[in-house]
PDB file of C-alpha atoms in Angstrom:
ATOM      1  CA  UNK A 211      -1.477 -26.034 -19.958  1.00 40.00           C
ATOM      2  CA  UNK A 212       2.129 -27.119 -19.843  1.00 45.00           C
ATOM      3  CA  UNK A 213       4.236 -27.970 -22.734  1.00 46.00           C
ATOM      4  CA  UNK A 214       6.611 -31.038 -23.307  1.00 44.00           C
ATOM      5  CA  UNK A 215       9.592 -29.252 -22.267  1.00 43.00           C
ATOM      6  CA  UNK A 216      12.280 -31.582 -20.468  1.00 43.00           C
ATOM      7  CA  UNK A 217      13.346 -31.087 -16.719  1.00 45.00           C
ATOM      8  CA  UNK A 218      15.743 -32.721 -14.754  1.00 45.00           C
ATOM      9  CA  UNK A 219      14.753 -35.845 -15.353  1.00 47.00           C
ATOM     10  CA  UNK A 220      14.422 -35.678 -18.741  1.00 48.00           C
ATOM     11  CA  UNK A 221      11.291 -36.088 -19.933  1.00 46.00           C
ATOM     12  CA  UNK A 222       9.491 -32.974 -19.260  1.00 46.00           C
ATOM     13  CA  UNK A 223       7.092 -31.717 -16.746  1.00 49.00           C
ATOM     14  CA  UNK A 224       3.434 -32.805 -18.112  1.00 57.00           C
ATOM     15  CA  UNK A 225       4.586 -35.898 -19.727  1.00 68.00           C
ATOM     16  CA  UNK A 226       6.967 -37.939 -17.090  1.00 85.00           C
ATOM     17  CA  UNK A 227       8.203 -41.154 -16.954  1.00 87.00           C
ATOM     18  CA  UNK A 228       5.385 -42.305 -14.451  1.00 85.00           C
ATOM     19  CA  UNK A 229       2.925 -40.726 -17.245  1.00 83.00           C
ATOM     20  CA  UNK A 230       3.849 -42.587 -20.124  1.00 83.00           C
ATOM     21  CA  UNK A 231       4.777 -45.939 -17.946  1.00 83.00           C
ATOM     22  CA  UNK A 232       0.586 -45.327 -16.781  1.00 83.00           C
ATOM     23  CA  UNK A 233      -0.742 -44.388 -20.232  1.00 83.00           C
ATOM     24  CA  UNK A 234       1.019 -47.412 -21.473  1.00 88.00           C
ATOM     25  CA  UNK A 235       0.876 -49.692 -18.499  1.00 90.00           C
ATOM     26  CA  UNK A 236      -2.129 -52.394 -19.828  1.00 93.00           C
ATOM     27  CA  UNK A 237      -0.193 -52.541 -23.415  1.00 95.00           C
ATOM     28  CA  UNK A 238       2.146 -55.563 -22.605  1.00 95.00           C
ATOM     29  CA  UNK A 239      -0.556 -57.322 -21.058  1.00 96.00           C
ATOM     30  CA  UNK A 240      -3.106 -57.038 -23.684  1.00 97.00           C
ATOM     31  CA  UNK A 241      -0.064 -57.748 -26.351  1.00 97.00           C
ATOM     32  CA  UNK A 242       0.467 -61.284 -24.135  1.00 98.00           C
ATOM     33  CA  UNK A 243      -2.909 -62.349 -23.674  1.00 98.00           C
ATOM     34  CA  UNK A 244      -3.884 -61.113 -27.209  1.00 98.00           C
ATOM     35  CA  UNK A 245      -1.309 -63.701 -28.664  1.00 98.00           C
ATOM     36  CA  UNK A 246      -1.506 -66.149 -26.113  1.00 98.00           C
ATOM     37  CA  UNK A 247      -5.583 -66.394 -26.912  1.00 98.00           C
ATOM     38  CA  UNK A 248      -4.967 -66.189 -30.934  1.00 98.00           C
ATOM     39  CA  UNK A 249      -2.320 -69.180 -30.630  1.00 98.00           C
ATOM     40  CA  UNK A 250      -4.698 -71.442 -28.164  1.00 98.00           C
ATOM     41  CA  UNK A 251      -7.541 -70.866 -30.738  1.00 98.00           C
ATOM     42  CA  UNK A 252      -5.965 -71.607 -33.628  1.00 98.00           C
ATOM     43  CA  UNK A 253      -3.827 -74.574 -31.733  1.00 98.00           C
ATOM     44  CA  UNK A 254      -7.253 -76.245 -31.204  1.00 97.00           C
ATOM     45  CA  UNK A 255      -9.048 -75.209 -34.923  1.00 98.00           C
ATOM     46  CA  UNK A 256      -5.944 -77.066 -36.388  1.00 97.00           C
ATOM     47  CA  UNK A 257      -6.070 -80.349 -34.363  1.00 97.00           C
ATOM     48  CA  UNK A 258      -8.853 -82.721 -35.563  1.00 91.00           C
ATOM     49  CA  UNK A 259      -8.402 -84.884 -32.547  1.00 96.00           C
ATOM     50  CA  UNK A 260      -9.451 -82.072 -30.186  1.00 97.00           C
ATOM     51  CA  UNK A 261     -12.862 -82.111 -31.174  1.00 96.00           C
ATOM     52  CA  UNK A 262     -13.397 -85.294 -31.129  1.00 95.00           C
ATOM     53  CA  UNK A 263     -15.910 -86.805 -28.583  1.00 94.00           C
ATOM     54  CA  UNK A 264     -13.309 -89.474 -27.160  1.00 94.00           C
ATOM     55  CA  UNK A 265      -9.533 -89.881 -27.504  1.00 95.00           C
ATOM     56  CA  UNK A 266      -6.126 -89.054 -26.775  1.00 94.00           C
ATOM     57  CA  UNK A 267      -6.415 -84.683 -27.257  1.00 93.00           C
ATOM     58  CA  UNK A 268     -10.072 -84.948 -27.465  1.00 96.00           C
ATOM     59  CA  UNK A 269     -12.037 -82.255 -25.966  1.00 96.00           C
ATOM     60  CA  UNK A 270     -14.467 -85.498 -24.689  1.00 96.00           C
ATOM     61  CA  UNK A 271     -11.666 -86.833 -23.390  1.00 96.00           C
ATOM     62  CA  UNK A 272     -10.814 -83.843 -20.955  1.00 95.00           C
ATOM     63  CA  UNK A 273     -14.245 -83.047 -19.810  1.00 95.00           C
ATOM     64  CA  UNK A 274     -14.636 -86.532 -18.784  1.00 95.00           C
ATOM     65  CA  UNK A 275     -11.456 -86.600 -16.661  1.00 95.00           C
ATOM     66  CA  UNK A 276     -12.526 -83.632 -14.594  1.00 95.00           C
ATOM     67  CA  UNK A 277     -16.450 -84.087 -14.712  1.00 95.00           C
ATOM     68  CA  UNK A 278     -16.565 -85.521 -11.072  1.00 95.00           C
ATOM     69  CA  UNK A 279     -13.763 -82.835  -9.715  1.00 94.00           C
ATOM     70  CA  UNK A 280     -14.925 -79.908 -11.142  1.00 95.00           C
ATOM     71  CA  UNK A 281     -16.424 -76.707  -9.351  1.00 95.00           C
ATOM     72  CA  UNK A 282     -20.129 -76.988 -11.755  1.00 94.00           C
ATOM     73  CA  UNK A 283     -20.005 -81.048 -13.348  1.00 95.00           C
ATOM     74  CA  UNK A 284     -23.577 -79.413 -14.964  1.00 94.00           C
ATOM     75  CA  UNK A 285     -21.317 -77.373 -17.175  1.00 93.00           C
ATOM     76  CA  UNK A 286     -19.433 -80.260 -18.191  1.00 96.00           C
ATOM     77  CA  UNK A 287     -22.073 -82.517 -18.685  1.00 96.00           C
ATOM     78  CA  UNK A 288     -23.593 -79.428 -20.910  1.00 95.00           C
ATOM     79  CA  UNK A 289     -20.450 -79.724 -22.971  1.00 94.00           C
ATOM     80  CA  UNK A 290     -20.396 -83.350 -23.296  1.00 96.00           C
ATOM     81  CA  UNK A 291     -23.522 -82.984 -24.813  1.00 96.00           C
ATOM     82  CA  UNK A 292     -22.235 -82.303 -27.629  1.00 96.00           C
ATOM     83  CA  UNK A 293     -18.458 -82.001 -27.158  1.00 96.00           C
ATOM     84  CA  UNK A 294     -17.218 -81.095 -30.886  1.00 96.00           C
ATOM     85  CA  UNK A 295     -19.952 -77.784 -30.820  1.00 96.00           C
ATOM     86  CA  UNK A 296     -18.458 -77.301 -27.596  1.00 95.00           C
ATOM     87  CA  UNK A 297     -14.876 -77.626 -28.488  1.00 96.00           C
ATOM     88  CA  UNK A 298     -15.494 -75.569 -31.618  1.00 97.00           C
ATOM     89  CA  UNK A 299     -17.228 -72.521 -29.399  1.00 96.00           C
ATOM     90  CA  UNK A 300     -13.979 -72.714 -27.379  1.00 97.00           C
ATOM     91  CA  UNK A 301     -11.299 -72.521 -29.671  1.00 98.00           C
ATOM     92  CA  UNK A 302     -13.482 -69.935 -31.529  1.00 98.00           C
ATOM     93  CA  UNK A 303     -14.371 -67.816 -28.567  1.00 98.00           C
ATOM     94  CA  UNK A 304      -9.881 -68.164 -27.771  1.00 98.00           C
ATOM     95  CA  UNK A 305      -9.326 -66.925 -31.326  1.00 98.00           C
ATOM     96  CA  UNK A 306     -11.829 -63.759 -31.134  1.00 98.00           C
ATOM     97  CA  UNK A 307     -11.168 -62.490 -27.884  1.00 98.00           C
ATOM     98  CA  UNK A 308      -7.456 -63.092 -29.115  1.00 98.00           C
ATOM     99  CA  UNK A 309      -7.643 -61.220 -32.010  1.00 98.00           C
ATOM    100  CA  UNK A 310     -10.156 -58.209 -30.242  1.00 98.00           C
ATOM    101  CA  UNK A 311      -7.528 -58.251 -27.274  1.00 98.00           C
ATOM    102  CA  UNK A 312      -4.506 -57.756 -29.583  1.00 97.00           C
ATOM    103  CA  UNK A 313      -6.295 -55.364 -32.001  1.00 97.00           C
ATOM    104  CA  UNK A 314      -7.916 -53.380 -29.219  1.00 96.00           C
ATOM    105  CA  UNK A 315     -11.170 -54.002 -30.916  1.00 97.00           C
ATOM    106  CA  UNK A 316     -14.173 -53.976 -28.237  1.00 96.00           C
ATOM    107  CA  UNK A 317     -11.213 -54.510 -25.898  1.00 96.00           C
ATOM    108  CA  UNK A 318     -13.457 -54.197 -22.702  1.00 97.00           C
ATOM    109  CA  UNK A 319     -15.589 -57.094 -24.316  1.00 98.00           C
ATOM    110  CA  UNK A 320     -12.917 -58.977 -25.340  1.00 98.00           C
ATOM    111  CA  UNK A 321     -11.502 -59.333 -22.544  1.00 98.00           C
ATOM    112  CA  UNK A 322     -14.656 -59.672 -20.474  1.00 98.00           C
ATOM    113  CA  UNK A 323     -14.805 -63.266 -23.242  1.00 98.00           C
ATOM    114  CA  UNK A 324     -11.590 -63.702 -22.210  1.00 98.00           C
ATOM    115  CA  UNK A 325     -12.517 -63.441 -18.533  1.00 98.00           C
ATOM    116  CA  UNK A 326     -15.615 -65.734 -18.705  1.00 98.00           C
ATOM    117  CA  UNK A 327     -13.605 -68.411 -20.817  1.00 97.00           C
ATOM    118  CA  UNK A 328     -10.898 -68.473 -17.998  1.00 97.00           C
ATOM    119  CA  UNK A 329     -13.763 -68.493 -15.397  1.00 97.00           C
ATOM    120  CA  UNK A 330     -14.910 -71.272 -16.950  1.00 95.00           C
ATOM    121  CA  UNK A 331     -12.001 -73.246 -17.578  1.00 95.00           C
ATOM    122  CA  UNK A 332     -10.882 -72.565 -13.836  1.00 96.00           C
ATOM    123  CA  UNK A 333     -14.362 -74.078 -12.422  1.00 95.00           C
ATOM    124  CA  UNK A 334     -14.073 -76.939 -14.642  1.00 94.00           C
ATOM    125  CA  UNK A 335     -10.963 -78.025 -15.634  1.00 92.00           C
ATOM    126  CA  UNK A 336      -8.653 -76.837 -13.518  1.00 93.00           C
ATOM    127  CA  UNK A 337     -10.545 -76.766 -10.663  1.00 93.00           C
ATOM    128  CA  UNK A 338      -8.828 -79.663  -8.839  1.00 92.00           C
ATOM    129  CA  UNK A 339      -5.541 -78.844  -9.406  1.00 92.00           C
ATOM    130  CA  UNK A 340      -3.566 -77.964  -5.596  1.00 91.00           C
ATOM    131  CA  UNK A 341      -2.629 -75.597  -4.714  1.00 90.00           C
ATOM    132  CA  UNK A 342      -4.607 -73.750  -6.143  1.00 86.00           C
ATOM    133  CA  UNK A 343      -1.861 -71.128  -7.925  1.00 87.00           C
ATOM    134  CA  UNK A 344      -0.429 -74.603 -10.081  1.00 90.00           C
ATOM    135  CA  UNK A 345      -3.509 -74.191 -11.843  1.00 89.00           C
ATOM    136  CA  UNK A 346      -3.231 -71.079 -14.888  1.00 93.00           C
ATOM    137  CA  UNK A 347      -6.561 -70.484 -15.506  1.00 96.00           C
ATOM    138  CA  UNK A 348      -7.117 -68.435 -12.392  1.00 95.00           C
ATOM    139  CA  UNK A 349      -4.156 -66.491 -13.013  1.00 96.00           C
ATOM    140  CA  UNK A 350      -5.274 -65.686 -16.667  1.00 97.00           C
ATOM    141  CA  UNK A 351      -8.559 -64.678 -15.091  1.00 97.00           C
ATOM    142  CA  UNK A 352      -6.989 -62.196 -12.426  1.00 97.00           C
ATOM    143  CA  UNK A 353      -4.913 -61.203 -15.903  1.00 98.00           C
ATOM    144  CA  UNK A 354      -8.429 -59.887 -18.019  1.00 98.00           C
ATOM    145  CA  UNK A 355      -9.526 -57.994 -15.536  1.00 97.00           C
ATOM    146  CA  UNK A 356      -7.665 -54.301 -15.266  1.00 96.00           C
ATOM    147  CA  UNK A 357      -8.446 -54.895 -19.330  1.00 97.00           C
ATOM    148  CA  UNK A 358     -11.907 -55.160 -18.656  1.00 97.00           C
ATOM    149  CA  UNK A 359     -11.723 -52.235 -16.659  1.00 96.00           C
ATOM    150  CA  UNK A 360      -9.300 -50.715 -18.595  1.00 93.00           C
ATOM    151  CA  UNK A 361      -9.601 -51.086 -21.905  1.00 91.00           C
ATOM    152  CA  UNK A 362      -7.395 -50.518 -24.441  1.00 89.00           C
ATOM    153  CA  UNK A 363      -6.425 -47.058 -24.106  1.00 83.00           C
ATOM    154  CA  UNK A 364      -3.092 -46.684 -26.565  1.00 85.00           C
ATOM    155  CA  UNK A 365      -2.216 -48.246 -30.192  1.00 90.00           C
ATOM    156  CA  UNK A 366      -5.458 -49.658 -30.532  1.00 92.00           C
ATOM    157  CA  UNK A 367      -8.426 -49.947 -33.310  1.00 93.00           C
ATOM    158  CA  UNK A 368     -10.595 -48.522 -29.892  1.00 92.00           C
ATOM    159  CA  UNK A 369      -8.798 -45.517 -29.588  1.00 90.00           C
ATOM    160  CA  UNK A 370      -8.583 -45.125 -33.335  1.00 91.00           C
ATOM    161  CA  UNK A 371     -12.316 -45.115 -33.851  1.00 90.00           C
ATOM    162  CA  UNK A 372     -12.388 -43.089 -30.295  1.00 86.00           C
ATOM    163  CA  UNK A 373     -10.237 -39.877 -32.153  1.00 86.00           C
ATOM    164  CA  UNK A 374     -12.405 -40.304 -35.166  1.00 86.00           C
ATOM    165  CA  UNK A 375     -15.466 -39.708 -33.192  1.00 82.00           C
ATOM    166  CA  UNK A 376     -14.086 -36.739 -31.777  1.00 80.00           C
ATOM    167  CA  UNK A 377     -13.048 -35.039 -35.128  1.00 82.00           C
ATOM    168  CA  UNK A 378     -16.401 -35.861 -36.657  1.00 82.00           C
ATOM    169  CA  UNK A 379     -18.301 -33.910 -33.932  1.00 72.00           C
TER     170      UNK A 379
END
């Protein structure tokens, strides 16, 4: 096994640069979408007019205007169903995968939530946008997925309850 002794370049020969920069490498994304997910569910629990079935802001209002350009209009007529509930399961759904991402808690299936909600808001709402890379919900959902398949690896309440594990055995 070799030690942490520096080299050359400073930082030793089992513990490099490139090591750290890999063991690392998912942390600023899951810090970004983490906050970025917390702040879009809380930005919609604290506006009454977004749950609303009709309105300026109003989820109803939204799912209408892309109902006839959307990828699946059945998902959108599900939500205008009942577009508060649906509204509500959104902004919810934002504010745990958020709050999972940031906290590595259940990363992988946090963000696999936060996958599916960008899935979803690509094939509905933004959907029609052109070209295609104006639109942000297809970047976000490119953006979950090395933390689905990563996980949350360092500074995280996985990798916490991961080294617990191991000392209890």
């Amino acid at each position: 096994m070799r030690g942490y002794g520096t080299n050359v370049r400073g930082l030793g020969e089992s513990r490099g640069l490139k090591d750290v920069a890999r063991q690392h490498a998912l942390l600023p994304l899951r810090i970004f979408l983490g906050v970025t997910f917390i702040y879009a569910g809380l930005d919609k629990l604290t506006d009454r007019s977004f749950f609303r079935a009709s309105g300026p802001g109003s989820i109803g209002e939204t799912m209408h205007a892309v109902r006839d350009s959307s990828a699946i209009p059945g998902l959108v007529d599900l939500a205008l169903k009942n577009p508060g509930a649906f509204g509500y399961a959104i902004a919810i759904g934002e504010l745990a995968v958020g709050l999972g991402t940031f906290f590595g808690l259940w990363a992988r299936l946090a963000a696999l939530g936060g996958a599916l909600i960008s899935l979803s808001l690509w094939l509905t709402v933004s959907w029609q946008v052109t070209p295609y890379y104006f639109g942000n919900d297809l970047a976000y959902l490119m953006a979950w997925l090395p933390l689905v398949l990563g996980g949350a690896a360092e500074f995280s309440a996985d990798a916490l309850r991961a080294s617990r594990r191991r000392r209890i055995r």
